[in-house]
Short mmCIF file of C-alpha atoms and ligand atoms in Angstrom, two decimals:
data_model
loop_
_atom_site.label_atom_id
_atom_site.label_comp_id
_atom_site.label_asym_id
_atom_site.label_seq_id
_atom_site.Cartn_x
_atom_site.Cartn_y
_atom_site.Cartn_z
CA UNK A 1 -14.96 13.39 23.76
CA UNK A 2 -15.09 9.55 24.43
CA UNK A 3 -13.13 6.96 21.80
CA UNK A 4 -15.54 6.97 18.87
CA UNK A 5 -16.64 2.79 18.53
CA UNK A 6 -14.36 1.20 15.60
CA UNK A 7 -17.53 -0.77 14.71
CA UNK A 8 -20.55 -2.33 15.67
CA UNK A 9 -19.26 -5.98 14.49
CA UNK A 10 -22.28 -8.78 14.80
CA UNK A 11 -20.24 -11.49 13.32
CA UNK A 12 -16.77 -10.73 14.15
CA UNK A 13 -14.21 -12.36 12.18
CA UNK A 14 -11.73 -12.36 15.40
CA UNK A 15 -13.85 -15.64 16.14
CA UNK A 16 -12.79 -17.34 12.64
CA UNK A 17 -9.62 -16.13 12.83
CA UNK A 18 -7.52 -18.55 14.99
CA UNK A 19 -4.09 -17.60 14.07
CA UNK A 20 -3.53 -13.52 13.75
CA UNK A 21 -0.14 -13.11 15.83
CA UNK A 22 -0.01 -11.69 19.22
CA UNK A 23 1.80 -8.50 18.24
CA UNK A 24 1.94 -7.30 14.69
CA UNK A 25 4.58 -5.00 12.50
CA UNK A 26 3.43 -2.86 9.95
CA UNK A 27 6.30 -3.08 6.82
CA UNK A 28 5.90 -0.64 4.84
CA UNK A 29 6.89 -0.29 1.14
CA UNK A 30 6.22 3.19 0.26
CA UNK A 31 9.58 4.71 -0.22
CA UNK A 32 10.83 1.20 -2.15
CA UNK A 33 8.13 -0.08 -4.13
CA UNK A 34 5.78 2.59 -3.61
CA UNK A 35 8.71 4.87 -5.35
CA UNK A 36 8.95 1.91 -8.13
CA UNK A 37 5.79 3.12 -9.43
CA UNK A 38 5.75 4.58 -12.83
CA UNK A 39 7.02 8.52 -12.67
CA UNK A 40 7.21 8.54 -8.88
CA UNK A 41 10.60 9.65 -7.76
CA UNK A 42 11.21 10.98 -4.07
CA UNK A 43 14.58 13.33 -3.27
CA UNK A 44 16.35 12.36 0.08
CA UNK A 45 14.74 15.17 1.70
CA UNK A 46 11.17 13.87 0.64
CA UNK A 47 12.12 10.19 1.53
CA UNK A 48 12.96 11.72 4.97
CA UNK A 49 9.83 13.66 5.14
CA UNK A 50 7.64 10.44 4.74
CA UNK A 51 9.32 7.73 6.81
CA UNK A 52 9.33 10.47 9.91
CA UNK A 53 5.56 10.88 9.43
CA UNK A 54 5.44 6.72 8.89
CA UNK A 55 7.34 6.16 11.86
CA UNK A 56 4.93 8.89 14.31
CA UNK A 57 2.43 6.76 12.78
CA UNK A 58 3.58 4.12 14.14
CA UNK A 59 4.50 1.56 11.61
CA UNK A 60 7.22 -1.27 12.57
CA UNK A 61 9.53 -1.04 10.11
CA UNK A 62 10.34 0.65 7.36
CA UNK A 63 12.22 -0.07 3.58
CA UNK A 64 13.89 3.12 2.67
CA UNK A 65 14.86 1.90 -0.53
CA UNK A 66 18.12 0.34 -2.34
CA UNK A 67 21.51 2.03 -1.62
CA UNK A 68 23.12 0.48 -4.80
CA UNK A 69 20.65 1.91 -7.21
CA UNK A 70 22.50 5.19 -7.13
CA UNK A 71 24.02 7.66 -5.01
CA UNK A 72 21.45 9.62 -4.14
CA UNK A 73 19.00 6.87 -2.90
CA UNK A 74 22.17 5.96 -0.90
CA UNK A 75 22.43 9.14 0.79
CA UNK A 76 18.04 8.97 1.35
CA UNK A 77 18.73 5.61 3.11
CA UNK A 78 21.32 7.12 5.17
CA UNK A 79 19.72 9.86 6.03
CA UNK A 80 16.59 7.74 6.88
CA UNK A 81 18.98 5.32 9.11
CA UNK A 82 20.42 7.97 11.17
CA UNK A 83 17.06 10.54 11.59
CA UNK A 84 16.47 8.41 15.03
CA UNK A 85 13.35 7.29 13.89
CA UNK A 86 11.17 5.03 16.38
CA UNK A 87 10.53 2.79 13.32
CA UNK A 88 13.06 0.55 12.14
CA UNK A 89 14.86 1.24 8.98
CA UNK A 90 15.40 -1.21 6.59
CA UNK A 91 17.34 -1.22 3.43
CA UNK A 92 17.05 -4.10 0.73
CA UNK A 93 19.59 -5.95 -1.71
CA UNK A 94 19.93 -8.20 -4.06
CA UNK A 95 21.86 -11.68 -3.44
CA UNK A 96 24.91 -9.77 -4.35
CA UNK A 97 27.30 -9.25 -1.95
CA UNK A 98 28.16 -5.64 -3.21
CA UNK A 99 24.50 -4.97 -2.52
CA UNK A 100 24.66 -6.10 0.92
CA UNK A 101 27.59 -4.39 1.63
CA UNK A 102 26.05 -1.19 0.59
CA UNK A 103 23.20 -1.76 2.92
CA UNK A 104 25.78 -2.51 5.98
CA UNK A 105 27.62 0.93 4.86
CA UNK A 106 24.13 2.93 4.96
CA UNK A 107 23.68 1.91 8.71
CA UNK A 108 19.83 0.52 8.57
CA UNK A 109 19.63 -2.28 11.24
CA UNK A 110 17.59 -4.37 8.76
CA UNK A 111 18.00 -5.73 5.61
CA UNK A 112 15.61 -7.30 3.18
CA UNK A 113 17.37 -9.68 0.85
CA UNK A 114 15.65 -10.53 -2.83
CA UNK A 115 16.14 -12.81 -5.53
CA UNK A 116 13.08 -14.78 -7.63
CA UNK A 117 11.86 -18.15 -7.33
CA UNK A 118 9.77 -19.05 -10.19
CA UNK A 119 10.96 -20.66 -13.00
CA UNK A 120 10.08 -18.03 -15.69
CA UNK A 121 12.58 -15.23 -13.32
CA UNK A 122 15.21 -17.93 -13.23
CA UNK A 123 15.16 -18.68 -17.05
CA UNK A 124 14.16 -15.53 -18.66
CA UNK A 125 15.56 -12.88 -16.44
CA UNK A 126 18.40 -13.80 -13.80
CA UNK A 127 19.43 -16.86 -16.24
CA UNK A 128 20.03 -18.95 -12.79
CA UNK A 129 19.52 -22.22 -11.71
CA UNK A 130 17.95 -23.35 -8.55
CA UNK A 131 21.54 -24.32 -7.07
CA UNK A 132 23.21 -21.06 -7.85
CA UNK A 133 19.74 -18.83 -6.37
CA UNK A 134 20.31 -21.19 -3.28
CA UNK A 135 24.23 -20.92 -2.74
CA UNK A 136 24.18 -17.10 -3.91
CA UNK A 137 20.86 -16.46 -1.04
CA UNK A 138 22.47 -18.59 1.75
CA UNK A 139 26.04 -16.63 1.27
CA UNK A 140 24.05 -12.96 1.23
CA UNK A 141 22.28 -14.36 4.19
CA UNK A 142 25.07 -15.30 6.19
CA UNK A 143 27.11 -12.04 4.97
CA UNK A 144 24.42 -9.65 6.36
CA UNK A 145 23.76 -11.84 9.80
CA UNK A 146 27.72 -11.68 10.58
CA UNK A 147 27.35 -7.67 10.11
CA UNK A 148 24.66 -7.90 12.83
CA UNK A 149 21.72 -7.10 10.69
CA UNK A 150 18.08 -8.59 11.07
CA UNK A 151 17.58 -10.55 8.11
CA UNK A 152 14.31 -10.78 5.91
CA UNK A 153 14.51 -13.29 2.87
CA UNK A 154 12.35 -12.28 -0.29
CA UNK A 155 11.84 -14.30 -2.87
CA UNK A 156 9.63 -12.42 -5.92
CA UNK A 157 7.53 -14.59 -7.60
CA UNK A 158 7.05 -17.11 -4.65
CA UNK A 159 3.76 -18.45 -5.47
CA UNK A 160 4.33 -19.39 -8.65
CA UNK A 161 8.15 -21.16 -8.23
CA UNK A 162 7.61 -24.59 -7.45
CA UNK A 163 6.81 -26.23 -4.03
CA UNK A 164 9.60 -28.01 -3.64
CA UNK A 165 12.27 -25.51 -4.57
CA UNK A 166 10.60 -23.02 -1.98
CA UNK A 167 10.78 -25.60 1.25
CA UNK A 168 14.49 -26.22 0.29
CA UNK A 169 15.50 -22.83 -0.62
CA UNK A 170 13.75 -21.18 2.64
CA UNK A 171 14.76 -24.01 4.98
CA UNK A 172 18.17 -23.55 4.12
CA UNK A 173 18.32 -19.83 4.37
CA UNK A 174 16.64 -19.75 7.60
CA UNK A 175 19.38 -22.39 8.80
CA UNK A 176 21.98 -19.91 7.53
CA UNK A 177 20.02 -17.19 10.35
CA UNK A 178 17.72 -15.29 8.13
CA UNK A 179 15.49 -14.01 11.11
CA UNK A 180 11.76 -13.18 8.61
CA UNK A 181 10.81 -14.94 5.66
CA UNK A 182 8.81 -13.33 3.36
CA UNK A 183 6.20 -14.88 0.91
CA UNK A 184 5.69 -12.35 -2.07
CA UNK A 185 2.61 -12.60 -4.50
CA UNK A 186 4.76 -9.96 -7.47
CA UNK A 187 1.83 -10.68 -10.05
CA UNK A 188 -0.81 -10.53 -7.96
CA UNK A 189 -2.55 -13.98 -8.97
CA UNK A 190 -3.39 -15.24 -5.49
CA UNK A 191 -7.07 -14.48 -4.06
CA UNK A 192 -7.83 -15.43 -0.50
CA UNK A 193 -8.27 -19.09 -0.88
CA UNK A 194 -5.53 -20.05 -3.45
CA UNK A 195 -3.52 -18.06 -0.62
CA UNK A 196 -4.41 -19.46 2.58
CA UNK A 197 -3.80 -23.02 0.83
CA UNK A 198 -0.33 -21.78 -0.15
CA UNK A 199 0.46 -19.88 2.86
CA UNK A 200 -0.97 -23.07 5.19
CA UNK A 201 1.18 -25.46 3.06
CA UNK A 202 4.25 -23.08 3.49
CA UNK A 203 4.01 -22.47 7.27
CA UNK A 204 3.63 -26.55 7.47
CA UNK A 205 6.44 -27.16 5.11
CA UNK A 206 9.46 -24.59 5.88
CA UNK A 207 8.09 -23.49 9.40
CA UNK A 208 9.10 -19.94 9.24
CA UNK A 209 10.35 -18.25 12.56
CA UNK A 210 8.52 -15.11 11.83
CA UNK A 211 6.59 -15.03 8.30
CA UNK A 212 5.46 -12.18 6.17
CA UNK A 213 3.84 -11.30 2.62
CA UNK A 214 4.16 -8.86 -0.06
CA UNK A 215 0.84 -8.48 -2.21
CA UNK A 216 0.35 -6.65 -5.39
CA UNK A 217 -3.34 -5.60 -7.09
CA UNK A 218 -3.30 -6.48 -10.36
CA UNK A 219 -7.03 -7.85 -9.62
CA UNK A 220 -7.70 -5.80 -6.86
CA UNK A 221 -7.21 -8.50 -4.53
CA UNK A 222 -4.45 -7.05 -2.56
CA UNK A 223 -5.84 -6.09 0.90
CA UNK A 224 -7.90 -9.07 0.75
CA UNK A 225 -5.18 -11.08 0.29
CA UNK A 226 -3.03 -9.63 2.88
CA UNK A 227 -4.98 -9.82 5.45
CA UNK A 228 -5.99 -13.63 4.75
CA UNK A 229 -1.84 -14.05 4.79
CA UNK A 230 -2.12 -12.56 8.58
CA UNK A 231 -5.15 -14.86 9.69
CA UNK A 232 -2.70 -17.88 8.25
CA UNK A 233 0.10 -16.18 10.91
CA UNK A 234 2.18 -13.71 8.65
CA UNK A 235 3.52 -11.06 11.38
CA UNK A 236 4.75 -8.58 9.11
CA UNK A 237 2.46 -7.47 6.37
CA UNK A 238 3.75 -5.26 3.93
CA UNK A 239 2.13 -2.28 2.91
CA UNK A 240 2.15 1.17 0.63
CA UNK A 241 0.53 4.43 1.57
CA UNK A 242 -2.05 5.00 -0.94
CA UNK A 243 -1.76 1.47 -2.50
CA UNK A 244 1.29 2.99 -4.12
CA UNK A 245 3.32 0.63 -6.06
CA UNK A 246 4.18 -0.91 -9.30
CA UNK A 247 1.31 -1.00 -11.69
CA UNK A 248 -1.59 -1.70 -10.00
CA UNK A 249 0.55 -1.45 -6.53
CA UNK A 250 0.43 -2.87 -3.08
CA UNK A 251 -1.95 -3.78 -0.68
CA UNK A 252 -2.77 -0.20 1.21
CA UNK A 253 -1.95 0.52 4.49
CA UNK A 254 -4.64 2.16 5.39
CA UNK A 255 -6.94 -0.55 4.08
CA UNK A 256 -4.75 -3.45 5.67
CA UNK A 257 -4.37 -1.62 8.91
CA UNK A 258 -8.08 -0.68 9.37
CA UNK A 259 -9.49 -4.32 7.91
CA UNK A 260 -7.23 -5.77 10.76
CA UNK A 261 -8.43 -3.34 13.50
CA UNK A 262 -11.93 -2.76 12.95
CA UNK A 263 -13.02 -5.85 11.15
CA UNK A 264 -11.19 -8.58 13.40
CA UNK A 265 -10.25 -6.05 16.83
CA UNK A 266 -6.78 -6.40 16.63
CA UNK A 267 -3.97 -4.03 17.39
CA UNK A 268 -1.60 -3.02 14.61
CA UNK A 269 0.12 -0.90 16.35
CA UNK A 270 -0.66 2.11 14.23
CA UNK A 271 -2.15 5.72 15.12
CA UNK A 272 -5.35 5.55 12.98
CA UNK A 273 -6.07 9.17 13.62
CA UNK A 274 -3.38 10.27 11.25
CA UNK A 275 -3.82 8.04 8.56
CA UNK A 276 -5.79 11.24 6.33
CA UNK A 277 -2.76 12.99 7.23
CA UNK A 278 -0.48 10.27 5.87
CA UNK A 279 -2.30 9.51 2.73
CA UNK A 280 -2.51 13.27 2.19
CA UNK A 281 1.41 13.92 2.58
CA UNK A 282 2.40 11.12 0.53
CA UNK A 283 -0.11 12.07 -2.00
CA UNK A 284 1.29 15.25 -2.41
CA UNK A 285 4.52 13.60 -2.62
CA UNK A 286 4.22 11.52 -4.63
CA UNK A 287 2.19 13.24 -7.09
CA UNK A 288 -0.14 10.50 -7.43
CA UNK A 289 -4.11 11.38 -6.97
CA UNK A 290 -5.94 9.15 -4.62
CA UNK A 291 -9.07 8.22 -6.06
CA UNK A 292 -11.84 9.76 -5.07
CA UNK A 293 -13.64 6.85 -4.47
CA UNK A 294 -10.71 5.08 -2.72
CA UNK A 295 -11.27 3.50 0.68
CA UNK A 296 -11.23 5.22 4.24
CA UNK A 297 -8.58 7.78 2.11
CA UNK A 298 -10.49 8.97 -1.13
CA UNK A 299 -12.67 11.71 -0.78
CA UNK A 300 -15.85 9.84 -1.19
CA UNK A 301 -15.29 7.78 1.78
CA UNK A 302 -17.45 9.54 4.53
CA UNK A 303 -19.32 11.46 2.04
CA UNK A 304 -23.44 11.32 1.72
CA UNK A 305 -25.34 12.51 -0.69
CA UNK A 306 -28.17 10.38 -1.83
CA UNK A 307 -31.51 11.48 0.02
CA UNK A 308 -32.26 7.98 1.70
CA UNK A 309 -28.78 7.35 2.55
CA UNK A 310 -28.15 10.91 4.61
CA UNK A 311 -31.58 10.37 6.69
CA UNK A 312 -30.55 7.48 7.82
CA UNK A 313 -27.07 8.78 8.65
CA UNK A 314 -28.94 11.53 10.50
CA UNK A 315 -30.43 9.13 12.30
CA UNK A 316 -27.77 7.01 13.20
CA UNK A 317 -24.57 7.09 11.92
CA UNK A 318 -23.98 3.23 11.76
CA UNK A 319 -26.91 2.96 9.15
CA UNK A 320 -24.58 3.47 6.07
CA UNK A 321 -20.66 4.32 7.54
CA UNK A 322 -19.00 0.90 9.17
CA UNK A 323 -16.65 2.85 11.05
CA UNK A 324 -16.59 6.51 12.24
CA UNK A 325 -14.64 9.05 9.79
CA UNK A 326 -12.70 10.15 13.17
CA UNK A 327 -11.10 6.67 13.60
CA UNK A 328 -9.08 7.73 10.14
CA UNK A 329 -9.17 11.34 10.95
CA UNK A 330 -11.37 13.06 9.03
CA UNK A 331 -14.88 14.19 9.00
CA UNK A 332 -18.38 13.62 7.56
CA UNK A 333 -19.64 15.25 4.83
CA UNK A 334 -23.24 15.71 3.25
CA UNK A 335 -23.01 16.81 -0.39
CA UNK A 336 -26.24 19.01 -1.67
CA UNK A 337 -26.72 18.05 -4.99
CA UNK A 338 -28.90 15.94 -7.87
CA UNK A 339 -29.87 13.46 -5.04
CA UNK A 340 -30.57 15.57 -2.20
CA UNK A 341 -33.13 14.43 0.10
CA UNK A 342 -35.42 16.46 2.67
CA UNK A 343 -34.12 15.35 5.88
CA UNK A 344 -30.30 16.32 4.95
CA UNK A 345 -31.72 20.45 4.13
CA UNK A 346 -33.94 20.28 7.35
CA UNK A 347 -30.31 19.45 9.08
CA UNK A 348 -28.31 21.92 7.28
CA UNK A 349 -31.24 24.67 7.73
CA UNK A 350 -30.85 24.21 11.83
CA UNK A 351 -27.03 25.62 10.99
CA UNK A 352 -28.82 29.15 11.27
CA UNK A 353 -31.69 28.39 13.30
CA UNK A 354 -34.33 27.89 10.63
CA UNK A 355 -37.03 26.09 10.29
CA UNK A 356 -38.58 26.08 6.96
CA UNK A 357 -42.38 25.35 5.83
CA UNK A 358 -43.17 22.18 3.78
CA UNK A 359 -44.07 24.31 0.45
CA UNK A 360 -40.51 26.40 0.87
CA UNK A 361 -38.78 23.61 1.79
CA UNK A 362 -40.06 21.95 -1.54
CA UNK A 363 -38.92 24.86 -3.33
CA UNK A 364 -35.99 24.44 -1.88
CA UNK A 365 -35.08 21.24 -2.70
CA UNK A 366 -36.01 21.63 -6.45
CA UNK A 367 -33.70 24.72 -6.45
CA UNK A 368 -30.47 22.53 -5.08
CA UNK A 369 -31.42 19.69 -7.60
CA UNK A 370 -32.01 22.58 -10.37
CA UNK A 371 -29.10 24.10 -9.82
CA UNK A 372 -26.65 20.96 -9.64
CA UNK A 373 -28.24 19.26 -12.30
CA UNK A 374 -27.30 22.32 -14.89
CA UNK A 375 -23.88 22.82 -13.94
CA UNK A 376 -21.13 22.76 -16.20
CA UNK A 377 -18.58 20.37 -16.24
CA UNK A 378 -16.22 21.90 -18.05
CA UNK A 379 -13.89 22.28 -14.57
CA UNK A 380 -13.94 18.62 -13.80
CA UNK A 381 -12.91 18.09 -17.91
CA UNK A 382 -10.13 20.38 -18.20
CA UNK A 383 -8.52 18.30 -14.52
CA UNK A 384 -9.52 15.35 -16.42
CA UNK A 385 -7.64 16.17 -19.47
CA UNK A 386 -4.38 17.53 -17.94
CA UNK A 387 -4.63 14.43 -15.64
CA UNK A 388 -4.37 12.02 -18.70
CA UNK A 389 -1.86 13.76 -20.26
CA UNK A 390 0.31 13.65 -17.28
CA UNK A 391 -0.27 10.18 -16.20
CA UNK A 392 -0.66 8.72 -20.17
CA UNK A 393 3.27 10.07 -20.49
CA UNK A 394 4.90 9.65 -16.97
CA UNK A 395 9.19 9.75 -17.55
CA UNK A 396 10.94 11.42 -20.63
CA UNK A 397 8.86 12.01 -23.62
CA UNK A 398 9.92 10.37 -27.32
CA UNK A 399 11.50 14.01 -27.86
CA UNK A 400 13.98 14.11 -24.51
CA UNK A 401 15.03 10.35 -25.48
CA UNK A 402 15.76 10.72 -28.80
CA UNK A 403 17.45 14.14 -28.37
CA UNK A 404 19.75 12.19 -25.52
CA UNK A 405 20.58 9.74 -27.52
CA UNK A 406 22.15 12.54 -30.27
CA UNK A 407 23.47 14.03 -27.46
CA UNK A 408 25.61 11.24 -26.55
CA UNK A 409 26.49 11.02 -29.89
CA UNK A 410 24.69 7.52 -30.96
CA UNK A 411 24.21 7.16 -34.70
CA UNK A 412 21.71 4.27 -36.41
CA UNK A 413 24.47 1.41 -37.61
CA UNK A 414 23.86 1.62 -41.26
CA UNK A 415 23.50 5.34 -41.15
MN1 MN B 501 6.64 -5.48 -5.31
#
């Protein structure tokens, strides 16, 4: 069977879009920030698991998490470094040189480096000044590039440190050889405009070798913002599986990696075909549900129902679906139910060779409608219900805590 067409694009954005990079690098985040969500927590086996299914997907480069954090997310990003992977394996640190030096020991050819910019990380939670972020990121810079790693420079909190701070601090640690620099949106305040203005001022300002962006969706605005950050040039957009991440998590993969192939033509390098597979592994992983109404991944995302919308999918399938459900993997469905038209029972009738009068038909229909409309919901509650309390209480309960703290033998002062 022939290619199935991405989309049929009548004003393609690859016109407006001056600036994407020849050849792009999927970074993706799953296994660090996507495990920072709330109650996520992958064993080394399971970290191993994902980034071999992320790297026969064919994503750039992967961050296999922090090797200082403990022991066992040492021996993950070991076990990650060495699995011969086609991706490449990064590891991240702080600008500590212990850190770094526990990224050299897990033998990841990459390292991501991180402190904050902004003033209200400086003040309120490393207590730094601008001089002693700069002196500490150039040294943790030049420590990791005389190991032989690649470098990427983080800052968190870019966007909202001042201008000036940014175009010394990056020009200076991209002097000292840090080979990516990467622009990180940790609150998720940008939308595409505030961020092409930033991103256009940045690229003008610090002239980054090789720039890339981290995006979180506290409004929702993460894909979108993303994928403006590649039309201003970013190489390397960083991604989660899922949208995983902290709070309202990361710009997806999925939706990052099909945006940039079907909506402006270009290559990502990524096997689109096993992105359902992907999203389903990782869900399963992870624990956390994908929504159903989530895009390209959720289980709404090919799915018809109402009566107008599955005749005209009958008809032609570009009348309601953008882009094939094969592209992602996965199939077309056409729910019976409340909103049931004709034309989608005529279809499903053909299954057995029938061909059904008007009147029967009729009766038909009123039957599927009928019986939908009076079924109990009592199924989709109790999920509902065990959902919440799972997800309301992720981590210890009060109970565990308090019982811990006893346990250690901590007493009130005054008691
Ligand atoms: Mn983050």
């Amino acid at each position: 069977m022939a290619e199935p067409a991405l989309v049929e694009n009548y004003h393609s954005a690859t016109a407006l879009a001056r600036h994407i990079p020849e050849s792009l690098e999927i970074w993706d985040e799953t296994l660090r920030d996507g495990e920072q969500m709330p109650g996520v927590h992958f064993s080394p086996e399971e970290k191993l698991r994902i980034a071999e299914k992320l790297s026969e997907v064919g994503v750039g480069v992967l961050n296999a998490g922090i090797p200082v954090v403990s022991e066992e997310e040492a021996e993950a990003v070991h076990r990650v470094a060495h699995a011969g992977l086609k991706a490449k394996v990064l590891a991240a640190a702080r600008t500590v040189p212990a850190d770094v030096d526990a990224v050299i020991r897990s033998g990841v050819s990459h390292i991501a480096i991180f402190v904050a910019a902004s003033h209200v990380h400086l003040r309120y939670k490393l207590r730094m000044t601008q001089d002693e972020v700069r002196a500490a990121s150039v040294k943790t810079v030049r420590q990791a590039k005389e190991a032989g790693l690649h470098v990427a420079y983080v800052t968190e909190d870019t966007v909202r440190a001042p201008f000036d701070f940014v175009e010394r601090l990056y020009r200076d640690v991209q002097e000292a050889g840090a080979d990516r620099l990467v622009v990180a949106d940790t609150v998720g305040i940008m939308t595409p405009l505030t961020f092409r203005w930033f991103l256009e001022e940045f690229v003008r300002r610090v002239r980054p070798k090789d720039l890339s962006v981290h995006c979180h969706n506290d409004f929702g605005l993460a894909t979108a913002n993303t994928i403006t950050a590649v039309e201003c040039g970013a190489r390397a957009p960083q991604v989660c599986v899922n949208g995983l991440g902290e709070r309202a998590g990361n710009a997806s993969l999925e939706e990052v990696v099909l945006g940039l192939e079907a909506l402006y033509g270009v290559r990502t390098g990524i096997r689109t075909a096993l992105l359902h597979e992907l999203s389903r592994e990782v869900e399963e992983l992870s624990g956390v549900p994908v929504a159903a109404n989530k895009a390209l991944v959720g289980y709404n995302a090919f799915s018809h129902e109402a009566g107008i919308h599955t005749h005209g999918i009958l008809a032609h399938t570009l009348t309601y679906e953008p882009l094939q459900p094969e592209v992602v993997g996965r199939r077309r469905q056409m729910i019976l139910g409340k909103h049931t038209g004709k034309a989608a029972v005529v279809e499903k009738l053909k299954e057995r060779g029938i061909v059904a009068p008007d009147p029967l038909l009729l009766e038909l229909l009123q039957r599927i409608k009928r019986e939908t409309e009076s079924r109990s919901k009592e199924d989709l509650r109790r999920f509902l219900h065990l959902y919440r309390a799972l997800f309301e209480h992720p981590g210890l309960s009060d109970e565990e805590f308090w019982s811990m703290v006893e346990a250690v033998g901590l007493r009130p002062v005054n008691a």
